[in-house]
Short mmCIF file of C-alpha atoms in Angstrom, two decimals:
data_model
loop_
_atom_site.label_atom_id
_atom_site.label_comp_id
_atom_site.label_asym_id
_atom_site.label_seq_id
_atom_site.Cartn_x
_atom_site.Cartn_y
_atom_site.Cartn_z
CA UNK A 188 -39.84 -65.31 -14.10
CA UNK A 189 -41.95 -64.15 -16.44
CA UNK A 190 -43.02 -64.71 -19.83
CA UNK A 191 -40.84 -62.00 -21.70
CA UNK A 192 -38.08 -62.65 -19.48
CA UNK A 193 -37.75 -66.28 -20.95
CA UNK A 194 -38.45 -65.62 -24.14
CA UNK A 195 -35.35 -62.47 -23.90
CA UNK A 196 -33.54 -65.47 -22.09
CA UNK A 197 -34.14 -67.42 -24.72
CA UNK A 198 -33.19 -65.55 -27.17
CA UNK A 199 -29.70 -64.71 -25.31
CA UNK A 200 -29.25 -68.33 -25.12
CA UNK A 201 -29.87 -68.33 -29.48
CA UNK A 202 -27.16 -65.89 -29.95
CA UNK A 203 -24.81 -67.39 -27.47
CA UNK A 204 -24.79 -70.74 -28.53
CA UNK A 205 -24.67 -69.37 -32.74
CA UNK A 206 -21.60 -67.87 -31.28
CA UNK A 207 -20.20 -70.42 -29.50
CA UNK A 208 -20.33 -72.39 -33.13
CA UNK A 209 -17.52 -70.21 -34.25
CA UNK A 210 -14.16 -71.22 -34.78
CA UNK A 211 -11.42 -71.81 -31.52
CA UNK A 212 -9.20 -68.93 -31.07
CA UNK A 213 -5.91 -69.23 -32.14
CA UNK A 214 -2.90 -68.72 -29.53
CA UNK A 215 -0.97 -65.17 -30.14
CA UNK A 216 -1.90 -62.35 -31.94
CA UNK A 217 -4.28 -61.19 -28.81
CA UNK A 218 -5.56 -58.00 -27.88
CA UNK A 219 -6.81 -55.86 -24.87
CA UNK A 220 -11.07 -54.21 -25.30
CA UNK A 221 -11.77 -52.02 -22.51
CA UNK A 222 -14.52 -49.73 -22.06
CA UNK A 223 -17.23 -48.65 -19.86
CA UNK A 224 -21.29 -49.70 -19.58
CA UNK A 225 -23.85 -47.29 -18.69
CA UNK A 226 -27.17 -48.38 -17.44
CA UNK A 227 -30.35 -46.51 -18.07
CA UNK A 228 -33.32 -47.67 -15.75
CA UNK A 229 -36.77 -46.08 -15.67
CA UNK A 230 -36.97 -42.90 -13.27
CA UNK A 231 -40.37 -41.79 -10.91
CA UNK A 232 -41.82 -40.50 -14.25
CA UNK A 233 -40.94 -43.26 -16.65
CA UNK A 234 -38.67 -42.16 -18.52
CA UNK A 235 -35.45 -43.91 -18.65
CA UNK A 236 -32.02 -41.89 -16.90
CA UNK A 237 -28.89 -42.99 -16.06
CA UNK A 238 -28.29 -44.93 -12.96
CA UNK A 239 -25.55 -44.89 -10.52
CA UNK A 240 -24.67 -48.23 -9.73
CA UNK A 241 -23.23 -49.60 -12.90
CA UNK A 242 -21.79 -52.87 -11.79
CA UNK A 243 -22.97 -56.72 -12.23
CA UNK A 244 -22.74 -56.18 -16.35
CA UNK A 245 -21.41 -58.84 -17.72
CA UNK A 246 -19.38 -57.87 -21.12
CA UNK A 247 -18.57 -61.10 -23.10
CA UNK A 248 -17.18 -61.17 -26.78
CA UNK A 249 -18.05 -63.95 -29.09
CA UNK A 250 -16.99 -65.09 -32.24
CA UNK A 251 -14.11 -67.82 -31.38
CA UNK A 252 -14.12 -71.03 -28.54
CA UNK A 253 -11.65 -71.40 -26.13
CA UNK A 254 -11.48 -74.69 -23.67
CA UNK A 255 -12.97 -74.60 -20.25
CA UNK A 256 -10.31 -73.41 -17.33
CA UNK A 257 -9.57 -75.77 -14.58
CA UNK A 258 -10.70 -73.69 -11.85
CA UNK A 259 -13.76 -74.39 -10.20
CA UNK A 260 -15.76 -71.16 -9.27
CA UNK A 261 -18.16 -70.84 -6.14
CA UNK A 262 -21.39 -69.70 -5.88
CA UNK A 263 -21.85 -69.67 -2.19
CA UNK A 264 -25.15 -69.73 -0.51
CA UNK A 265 -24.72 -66.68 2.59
CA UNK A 266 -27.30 -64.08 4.36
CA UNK A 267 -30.21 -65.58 2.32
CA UNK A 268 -28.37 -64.52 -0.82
CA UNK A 269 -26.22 -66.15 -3.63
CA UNK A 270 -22.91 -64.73 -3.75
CA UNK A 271 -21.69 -63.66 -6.28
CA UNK A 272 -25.16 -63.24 -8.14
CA UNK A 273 -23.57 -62.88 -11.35
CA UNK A 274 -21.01 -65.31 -12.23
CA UNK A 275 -19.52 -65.72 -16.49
CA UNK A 276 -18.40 -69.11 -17.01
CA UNK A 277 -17.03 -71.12 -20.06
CA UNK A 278 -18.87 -73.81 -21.56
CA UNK A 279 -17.77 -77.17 -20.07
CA UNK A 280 -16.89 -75.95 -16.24
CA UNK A 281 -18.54 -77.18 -12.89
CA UNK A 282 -19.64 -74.54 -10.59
CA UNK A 283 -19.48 -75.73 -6.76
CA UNK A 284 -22.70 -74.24 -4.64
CA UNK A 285 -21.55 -74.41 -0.75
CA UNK A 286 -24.28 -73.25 1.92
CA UNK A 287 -22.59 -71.05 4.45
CA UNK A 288 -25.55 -70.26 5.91
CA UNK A 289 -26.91 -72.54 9.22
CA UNK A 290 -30.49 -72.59 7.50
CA UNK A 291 -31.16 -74.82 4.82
CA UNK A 292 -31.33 -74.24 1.29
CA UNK A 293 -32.42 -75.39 -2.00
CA UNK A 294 -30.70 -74.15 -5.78
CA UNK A 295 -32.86 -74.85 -8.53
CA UNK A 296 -32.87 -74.04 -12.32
CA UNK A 297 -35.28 -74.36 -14.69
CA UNK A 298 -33.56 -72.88 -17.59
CA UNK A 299 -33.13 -74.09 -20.57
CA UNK A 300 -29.08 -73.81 -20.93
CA UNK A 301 -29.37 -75.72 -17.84
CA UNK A 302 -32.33 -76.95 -15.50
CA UNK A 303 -31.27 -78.92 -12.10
CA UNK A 304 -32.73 -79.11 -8.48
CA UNK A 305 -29.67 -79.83 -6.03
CA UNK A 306 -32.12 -80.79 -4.04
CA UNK A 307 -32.12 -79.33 0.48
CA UNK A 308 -29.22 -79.02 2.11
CA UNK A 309 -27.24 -76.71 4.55
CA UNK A 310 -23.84 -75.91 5.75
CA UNK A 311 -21.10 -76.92 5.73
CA UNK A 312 -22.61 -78.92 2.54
CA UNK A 313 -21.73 -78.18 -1.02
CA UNK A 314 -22.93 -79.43 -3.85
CA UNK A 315 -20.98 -79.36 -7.94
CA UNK A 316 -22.98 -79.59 -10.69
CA UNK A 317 -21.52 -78.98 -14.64
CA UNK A 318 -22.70 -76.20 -17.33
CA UNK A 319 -22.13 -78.09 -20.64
CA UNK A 320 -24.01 -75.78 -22.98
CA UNK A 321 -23.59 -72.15 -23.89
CA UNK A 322 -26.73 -70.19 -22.10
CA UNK A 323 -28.39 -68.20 -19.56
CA UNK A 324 -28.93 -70.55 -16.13
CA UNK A 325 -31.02 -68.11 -13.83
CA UNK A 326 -30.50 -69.88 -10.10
CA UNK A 327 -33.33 -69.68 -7.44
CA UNK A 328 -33.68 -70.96 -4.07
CA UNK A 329 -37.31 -72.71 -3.60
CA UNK A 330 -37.12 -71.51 -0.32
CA UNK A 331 -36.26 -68.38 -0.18
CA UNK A 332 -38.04 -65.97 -3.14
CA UNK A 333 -35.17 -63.18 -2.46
CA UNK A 334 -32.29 -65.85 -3.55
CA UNK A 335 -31.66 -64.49 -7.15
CA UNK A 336 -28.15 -65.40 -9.34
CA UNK A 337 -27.56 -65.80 -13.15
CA UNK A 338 -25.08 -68.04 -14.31
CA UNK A 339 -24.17 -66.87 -18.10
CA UNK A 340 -22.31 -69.86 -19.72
CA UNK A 341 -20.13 -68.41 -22.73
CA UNK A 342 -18.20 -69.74 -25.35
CA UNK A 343 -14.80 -68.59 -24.41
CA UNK A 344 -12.66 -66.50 -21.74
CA UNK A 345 -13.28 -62.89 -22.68
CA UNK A 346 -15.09 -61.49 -20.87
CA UNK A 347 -15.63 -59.77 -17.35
CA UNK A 348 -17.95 -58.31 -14.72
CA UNK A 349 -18.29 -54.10 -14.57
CA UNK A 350 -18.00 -52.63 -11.09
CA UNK A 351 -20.42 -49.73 -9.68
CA UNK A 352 -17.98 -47.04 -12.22
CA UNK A 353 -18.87 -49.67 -15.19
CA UNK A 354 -15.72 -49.79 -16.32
CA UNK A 355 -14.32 -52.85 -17.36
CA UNK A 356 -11.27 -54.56 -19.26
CA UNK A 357 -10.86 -58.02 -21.06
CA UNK A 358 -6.92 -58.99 -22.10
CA UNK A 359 -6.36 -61.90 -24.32
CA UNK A 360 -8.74 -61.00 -27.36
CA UNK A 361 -7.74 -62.64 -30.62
CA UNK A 362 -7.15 -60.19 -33.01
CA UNK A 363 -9.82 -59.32 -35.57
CA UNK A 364 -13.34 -57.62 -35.53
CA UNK A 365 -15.70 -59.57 -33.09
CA UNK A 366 -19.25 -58.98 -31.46
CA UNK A 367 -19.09 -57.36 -28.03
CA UNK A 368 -22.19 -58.10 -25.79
CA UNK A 369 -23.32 -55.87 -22.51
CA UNK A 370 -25.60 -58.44 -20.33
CA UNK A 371 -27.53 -57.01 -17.55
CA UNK A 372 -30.25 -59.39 -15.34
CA UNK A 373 -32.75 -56.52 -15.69
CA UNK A 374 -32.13 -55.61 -19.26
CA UNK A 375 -32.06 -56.45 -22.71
CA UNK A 376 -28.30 -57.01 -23.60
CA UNK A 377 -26.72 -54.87 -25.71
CA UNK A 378 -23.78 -55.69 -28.49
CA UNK A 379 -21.26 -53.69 -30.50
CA UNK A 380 -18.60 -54.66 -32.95
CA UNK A 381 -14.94 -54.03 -32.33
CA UNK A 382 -11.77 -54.34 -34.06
CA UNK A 383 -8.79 -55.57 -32.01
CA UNK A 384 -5.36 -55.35 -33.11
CA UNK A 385 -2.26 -57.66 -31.81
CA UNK A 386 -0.67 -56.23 -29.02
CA UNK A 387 -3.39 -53.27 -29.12
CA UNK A 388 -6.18 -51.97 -26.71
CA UNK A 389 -9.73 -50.95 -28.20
CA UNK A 390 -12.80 -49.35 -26.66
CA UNK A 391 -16.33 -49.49 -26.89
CA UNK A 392 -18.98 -47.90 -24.62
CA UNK A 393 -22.32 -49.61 -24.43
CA UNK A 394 -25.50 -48.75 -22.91
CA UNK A 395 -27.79 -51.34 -21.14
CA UNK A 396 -31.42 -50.54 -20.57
CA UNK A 397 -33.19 -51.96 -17.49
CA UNK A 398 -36.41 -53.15 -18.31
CA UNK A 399 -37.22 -55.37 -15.31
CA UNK A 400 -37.67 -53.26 -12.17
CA UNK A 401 -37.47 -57.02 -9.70
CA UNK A 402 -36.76 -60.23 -10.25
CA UNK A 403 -40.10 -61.72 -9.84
CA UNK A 404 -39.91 -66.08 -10.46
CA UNK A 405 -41.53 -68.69 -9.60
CA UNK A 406 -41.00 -71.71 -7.70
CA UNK A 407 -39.09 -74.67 -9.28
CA UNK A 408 -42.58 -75.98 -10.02
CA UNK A 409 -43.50 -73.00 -11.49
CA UNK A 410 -45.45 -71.74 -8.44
CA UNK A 411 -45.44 -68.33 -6.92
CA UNK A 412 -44.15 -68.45 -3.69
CA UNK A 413 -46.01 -68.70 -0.69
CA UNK A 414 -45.50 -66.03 1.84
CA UNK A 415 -44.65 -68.45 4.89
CA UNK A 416 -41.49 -70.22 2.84
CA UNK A 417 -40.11 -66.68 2.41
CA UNK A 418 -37.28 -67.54 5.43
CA UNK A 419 -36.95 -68.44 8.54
CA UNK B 105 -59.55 -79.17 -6.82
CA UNK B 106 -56.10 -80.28 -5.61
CA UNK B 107 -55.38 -81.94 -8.64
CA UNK B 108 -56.44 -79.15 -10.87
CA UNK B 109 -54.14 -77.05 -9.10
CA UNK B 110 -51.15 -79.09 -9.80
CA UNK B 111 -52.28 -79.14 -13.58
CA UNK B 112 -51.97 -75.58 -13.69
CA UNK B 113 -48.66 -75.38 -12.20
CA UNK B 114 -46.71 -73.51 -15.48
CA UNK B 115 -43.27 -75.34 -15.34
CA UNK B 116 -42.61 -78.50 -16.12
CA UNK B 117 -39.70 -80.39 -14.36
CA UNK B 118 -37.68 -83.50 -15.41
CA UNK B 119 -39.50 -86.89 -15.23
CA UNK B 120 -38.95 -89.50 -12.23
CA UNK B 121 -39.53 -92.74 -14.39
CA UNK B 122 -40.51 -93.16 -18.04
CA UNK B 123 -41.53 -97.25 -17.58
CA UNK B 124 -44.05 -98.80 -15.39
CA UNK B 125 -41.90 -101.87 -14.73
CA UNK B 126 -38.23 -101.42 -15.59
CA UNK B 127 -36.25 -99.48 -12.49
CA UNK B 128 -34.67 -96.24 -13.42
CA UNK B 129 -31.86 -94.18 -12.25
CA UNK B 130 -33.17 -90.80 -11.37
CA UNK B 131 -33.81 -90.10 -7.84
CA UNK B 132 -35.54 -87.44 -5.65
CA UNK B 133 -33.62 -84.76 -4.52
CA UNK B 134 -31.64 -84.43 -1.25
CA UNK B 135 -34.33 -83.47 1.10
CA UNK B 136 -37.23 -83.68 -0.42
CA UNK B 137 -40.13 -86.65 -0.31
CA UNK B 138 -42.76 -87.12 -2.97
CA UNK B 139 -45.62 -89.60 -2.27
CA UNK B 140 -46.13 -92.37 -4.77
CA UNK B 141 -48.82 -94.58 -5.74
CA UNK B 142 -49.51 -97.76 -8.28
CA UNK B 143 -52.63 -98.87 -8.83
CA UNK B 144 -51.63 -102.18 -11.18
CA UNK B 145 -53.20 -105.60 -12.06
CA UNK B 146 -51.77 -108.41 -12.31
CA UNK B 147 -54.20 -110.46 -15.26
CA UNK B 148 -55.01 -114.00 -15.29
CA UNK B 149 -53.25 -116.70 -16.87
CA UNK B 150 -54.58 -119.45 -19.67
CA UNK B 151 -52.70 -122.49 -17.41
CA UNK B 152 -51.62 -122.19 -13.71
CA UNK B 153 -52.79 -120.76 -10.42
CA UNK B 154 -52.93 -117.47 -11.55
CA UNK B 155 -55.80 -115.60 -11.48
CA UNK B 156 -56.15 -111.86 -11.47
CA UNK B 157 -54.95 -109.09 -8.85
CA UNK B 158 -55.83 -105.94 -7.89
CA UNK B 159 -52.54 -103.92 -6.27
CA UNK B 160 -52.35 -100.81 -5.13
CA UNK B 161 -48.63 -99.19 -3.35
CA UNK B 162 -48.51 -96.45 -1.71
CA UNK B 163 -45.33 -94.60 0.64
CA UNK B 164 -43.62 -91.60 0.71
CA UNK B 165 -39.82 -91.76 -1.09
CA UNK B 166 -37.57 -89.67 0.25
CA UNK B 167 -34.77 -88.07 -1.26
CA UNK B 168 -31.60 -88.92 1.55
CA UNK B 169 -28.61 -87.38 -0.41
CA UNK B 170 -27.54 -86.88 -3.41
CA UNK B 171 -26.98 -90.84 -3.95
CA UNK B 172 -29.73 -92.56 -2.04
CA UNK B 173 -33.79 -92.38 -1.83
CA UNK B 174 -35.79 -94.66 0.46
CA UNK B 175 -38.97 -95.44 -0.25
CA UNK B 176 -41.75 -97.09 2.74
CA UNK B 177 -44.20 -98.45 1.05
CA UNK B 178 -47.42 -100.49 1.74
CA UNK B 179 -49.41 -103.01 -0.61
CA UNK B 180 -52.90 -103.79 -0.70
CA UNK B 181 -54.01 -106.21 -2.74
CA UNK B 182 -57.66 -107.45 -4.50
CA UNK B 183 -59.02 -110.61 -5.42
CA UNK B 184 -61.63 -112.91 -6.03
CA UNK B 185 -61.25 -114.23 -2.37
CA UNK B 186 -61.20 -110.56 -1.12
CA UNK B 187 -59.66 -107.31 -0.06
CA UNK B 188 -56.35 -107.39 2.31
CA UNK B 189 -53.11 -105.38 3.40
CA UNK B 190 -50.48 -107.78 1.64
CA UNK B 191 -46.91 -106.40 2.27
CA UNK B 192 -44.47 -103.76 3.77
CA UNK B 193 -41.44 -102.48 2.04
CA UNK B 194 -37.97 -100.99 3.19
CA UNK B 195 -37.13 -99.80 -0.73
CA UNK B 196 -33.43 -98.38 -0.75
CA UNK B 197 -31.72 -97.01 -4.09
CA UNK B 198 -28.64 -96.25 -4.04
CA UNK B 199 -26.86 -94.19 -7.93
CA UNK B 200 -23.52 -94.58 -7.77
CA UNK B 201 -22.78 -91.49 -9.16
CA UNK B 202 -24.80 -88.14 -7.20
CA UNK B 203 -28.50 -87.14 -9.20
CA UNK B 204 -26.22 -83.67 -10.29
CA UNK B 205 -24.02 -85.74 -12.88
CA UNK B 206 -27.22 -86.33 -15.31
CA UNK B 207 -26.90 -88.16 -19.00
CA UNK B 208 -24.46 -90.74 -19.71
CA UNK B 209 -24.28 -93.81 -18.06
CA UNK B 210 -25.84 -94.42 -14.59
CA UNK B 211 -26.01 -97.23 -12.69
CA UNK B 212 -28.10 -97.80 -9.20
CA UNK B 213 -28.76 -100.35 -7.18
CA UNK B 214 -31.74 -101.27 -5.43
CA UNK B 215 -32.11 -103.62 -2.47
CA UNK B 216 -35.75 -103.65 -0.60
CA UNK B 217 -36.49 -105.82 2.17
CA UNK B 218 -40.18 -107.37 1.50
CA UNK B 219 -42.08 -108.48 4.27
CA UNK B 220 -45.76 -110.09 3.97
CA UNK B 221 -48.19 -108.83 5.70
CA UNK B 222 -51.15 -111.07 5.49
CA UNK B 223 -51.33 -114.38 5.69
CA UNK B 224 -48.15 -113.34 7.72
CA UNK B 225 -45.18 -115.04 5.99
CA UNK B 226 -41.31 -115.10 5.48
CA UNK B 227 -39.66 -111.68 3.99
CA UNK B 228 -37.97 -111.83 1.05
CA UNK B 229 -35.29 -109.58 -0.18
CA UNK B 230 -35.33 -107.83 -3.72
CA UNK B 231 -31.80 -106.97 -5.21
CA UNK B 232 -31.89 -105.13 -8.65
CA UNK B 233 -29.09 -103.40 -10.49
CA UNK B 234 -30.20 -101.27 -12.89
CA UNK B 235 -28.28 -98.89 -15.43
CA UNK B 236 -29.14 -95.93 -17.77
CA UNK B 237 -27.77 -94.41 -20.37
CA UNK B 238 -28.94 -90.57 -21.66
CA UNK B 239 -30.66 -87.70 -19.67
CA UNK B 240 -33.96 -87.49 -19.44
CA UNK B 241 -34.56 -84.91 -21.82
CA UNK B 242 -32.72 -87.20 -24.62
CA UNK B 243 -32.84 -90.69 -25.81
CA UNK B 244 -33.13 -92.76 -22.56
CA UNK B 245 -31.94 -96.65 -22.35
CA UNK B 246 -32.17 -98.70 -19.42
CA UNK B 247 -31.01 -101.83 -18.16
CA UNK B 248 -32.62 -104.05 -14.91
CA UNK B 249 -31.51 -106.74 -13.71
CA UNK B 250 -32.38 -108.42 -10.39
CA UNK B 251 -33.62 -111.22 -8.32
CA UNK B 252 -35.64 -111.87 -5.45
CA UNK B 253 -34.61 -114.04 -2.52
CA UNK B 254 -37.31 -115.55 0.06
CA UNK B 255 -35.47 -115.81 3.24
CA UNK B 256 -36.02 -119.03 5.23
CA UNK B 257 -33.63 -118.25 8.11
CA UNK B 258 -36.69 -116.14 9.28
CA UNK B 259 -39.72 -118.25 8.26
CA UNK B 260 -39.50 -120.10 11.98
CA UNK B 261 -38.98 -124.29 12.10
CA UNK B 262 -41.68 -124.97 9.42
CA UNK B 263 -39.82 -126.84 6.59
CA UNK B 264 -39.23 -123.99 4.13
CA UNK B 265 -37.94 -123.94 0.47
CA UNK B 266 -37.01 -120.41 -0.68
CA UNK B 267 -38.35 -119.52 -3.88
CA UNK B 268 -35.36 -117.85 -6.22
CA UNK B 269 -36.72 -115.46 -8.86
CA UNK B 270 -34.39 -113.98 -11.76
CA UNK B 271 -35.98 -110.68 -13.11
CA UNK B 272 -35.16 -109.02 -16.00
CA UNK B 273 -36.48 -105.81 -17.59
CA UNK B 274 -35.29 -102.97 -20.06
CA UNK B 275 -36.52 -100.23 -21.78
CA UNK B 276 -36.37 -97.47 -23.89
CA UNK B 277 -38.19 -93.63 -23.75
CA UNK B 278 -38.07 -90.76 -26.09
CA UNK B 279 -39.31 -87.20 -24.81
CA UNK B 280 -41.20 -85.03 -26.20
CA UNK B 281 -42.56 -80.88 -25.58
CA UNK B 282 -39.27 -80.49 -24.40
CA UNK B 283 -38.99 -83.54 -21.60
CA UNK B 284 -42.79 -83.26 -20.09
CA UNK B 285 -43.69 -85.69 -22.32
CA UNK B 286 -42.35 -89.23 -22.61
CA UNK B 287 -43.10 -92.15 -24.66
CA UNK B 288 -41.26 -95.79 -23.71
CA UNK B 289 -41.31 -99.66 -24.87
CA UNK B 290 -40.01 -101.89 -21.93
CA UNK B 291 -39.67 -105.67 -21.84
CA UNK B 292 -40.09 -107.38 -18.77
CA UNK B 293 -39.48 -111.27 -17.23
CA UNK B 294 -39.38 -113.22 -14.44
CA UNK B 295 -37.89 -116.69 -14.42
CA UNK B 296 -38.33 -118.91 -11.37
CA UNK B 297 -34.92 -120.36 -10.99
CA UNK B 298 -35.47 -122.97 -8.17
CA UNK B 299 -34.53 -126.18 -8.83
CA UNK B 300 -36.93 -128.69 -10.17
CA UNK B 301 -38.94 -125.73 -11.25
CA UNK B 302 -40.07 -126.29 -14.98
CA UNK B 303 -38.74 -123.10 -16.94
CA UNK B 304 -42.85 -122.90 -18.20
CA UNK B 305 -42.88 -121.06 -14.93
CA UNK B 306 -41.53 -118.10 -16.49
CA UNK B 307 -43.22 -115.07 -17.40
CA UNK B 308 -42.36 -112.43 -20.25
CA UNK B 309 -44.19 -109.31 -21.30
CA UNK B 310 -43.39 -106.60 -23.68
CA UNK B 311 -45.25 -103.06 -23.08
CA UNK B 312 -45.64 -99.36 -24.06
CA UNK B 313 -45.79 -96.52 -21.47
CA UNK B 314 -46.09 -92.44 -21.77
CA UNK B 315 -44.89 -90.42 -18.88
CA UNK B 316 -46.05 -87.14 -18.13
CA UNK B 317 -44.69 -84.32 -15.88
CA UNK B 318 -45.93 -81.20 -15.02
CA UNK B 319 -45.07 -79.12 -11.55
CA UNK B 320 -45.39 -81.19 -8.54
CA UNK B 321 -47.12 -83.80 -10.42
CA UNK B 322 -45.40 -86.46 -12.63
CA UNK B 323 -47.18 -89.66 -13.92
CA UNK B 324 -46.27 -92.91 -15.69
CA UNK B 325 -49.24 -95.39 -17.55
CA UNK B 326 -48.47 -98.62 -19.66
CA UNK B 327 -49.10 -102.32 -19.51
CA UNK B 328 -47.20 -105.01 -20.16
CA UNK B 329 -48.38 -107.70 -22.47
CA UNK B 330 -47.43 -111.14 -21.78
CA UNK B 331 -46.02 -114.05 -24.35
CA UNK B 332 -48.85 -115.81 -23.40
CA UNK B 333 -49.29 -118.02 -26.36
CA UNK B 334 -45.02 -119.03 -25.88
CA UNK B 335 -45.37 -119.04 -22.03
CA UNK B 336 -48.55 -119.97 -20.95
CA UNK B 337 -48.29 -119.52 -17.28
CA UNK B 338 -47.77 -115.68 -18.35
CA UNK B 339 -50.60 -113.17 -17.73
CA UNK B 340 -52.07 -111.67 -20.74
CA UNK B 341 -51.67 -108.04 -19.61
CA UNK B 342 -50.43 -106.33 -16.22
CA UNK B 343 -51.58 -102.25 -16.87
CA UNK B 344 -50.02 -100.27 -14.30
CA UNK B 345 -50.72 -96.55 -13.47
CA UNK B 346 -47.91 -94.84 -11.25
CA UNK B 347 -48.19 -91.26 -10.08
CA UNK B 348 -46.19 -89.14 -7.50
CA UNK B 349 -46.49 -85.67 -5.93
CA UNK B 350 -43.62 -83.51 -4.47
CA UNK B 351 -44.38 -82.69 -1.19
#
């Protein structure tokens, strides 16, 4: 990853965790925000148009803390990829990291929100680790470069994951005016306010720019990769 | 050239140990082996037969799961008299609790069968339970206590009293520049518990340490200063420099 991209991450992590400082949501009075992203990435000539593909936003209010659910999510390890890549959490769950794949992996962070090494192993082996703090936790394999996922760690339940239309929907917003974030890997996120009303739906549209065109990293000793560890 | 390269490495990962005597609780990870070296002296004493050492250990530790490491060390050690391969070590820790449930309190145990190389003698077994409190990127307390055990079932028909050493150690680091950075005070004793043994015996030190990590590379220097004017059989200092690199 490169420089910008941690300081942006870093930033993200700033606003998340002033965010997740705000007071816990109070049962009732809750809400529906629905809407749609677009996502402008740079074209042949430079100049930014809109792109087709539209999903793996995350959209995530802020503003009020709700507990951690009891479910456990998965981040599986499968085809020398992380599946799902994208996966919103609340502050305080454990996400379990099974290797379906018969080669052997590694899943590293070095992020800030949330740096670990779970160390070599393959399937049928899974391994649980816990996200504590509010924050962006971008997961690499230190085996295989193309193994990408981000793990955004938020302070409460509202939020969701666009598809490829970039529409999405969050139920069970509080009522009242809150911040309303757009979070793409490749781009800097983007926020709006909205008012929600008990029993009520409101919209917002958003636009996310991509401004990385790859998700270059390093190693999890801050190495680029060497060309021979790039599979087998 | 090697080393320079490591230097450079632009990420700096979470510490192995912060002290240069006191056990800790972090682990390698699950498949991976870093090799590890000491270079340490052991300094002379005012009263007694001790006179000073030259030690160097050196052995891969690997990382077996999530719970255990093994480290297979050898020991070489200098003095006056000369230059010889001294020991071998089967060095197994075992955290209860897997290396992806950091901070709070972790305990380990280590058990690591000793055997002495030249002049070939009777192993001895090293048991030392050891517990931490904090991550590593936090206020860091730890905990060691063990013992080591000569074991005369093996030394042959000679006549054979095993020697019985407590141990004790603890310490405490601080981090700094975000974790790459450590700085630690440790205490450290052993007390030869055999009977008839005068408690004089006993040695006691008190040290400072700073631990530094960076890519591959992590690296631990201190010494221990010894109660020598309280304990006379105590050296006056044992410096030890421990570094490791991730394979």
């Amino acid at each position: 990853m490169g420089r910008g991209a941690l300081v942006a991450n870093y930033c993200h992590l700033v606003i998340i965790t002033i965010c997740a400082l705000a007071p816990a949501a109070r049962a009732g009075d809750d809400g529906t925000v629905s809407g749609t992203i677009r996502i402008l990435t740079p074209g042949p000539d430079g100049k930014p148009g809109p792109k087709e593909d539209r999903s793996k936003v995350v959209v995530y209010i802020t503003g009020f803390t709700q507990p951690a659910p009891e479910e456990m999510p998965k981040m599986w390890q499968k085809g020398k990829s992380f599946s799902p890549d994208v996966l919103p959490i609340v502050a305080g769950q454990n996400v379990e990291f099974p290797n379906e794949d018969k080669i052997i992996h590694n899943v590293f962070s070095t992020s800030r929100a949330r740096a670990f090494d779970l160390g070599k192993y393959r399937a049928p082996n899974s391994k649980t680790i816990d996200f504590p703090k509010t924050g962006v936790v971008d997961v690499y394999c230190d085996i295989h470069e193309q193994m990408v996922a981000t793990i955004l760690v938020l302070p409460n339940r509202a939020f969701a994951v666009t598809g490829a239309d970039g529409k999405f929907t969050i139920k069970g917003v509080p009522a009242g005016t809150h911040k309303v974030f757009a979070w793409h890997r490749r781009g800097e996120p983007a926020s709006a306010e909205v008012t929600v009303a008990p029993g009520k739906e409101a919209t917002v549209e958003l636009e996310v720019t991509e401004t990385k065109l790859d998700d270059k990293h390093t190693d999890k000793y801050g190495n680029p990769y060497k060309g021979s560890r790039g599979g087998y | 050239v090697v080393l320079a390269a490591l230097l450079c490495a632009a990420r700096a990962e979470a510490g192995r140990r912060p002290f240069i005597w006191v056990w800790d609780t972090e682990i390698v990870p699950e498949g991976e082996i870093e090799l590890e070296q000491w270079l340490w002296v052991r300094g002379s004493a005012p009263v007694g037969p001790v006179s000073a050492a030259y030690w160097v250990w050196w052995g891969p530790v690997i990382g077996l799961n999530s719970n255990l490491e093994l480290a297979v060390p050898f020991q070489v050690v200098s003095n006056k008299n000369g230059t010889a391969l001294e020991s071998f070590e089967a060095d197994l820790r075992w955290r209860i609790f897997p290396r992806e449930k950091t901070g709070g309190f972790q305990p380990l145990v280590r058990v690591a069968w000793h055997q002495q190389a030249q002049p070939v003698g009777p192993p001895r077994l090293d048991v030392n339970v050891v517990a931490s409190y904090g991550s590593p990127d936090e206020l860091h307390v730890t905990v060691d206590l063990g013992g080591r055990l000569g074991l005369p079932m093996t030394s042959g028909s000679a006549p054979y009293t095993a020697p019985l050493l407590a141990t004790y150690a603890a310490g405490v680091a601080y981090p700094f520049f975000e974790g790459e950075l450590r700085v630690a005070a440790e205490v450290f004793g052993e007390i030869v518990i055999n009977p008839g043994t005068p408690i004089a015996d006993s040695h006691h030190f008190f040290g400072l340490d700073v631990a530094w990590t960076k890519g591959r590379l992590w690296l631990t220097a201190g010494t221990l200063i010894g109660l020598t004017p309280l304990f006379p059989r105590t050296p006056v200092v044992m410096p030890r420099l421990i570094w490791a690199v991730a394979l």
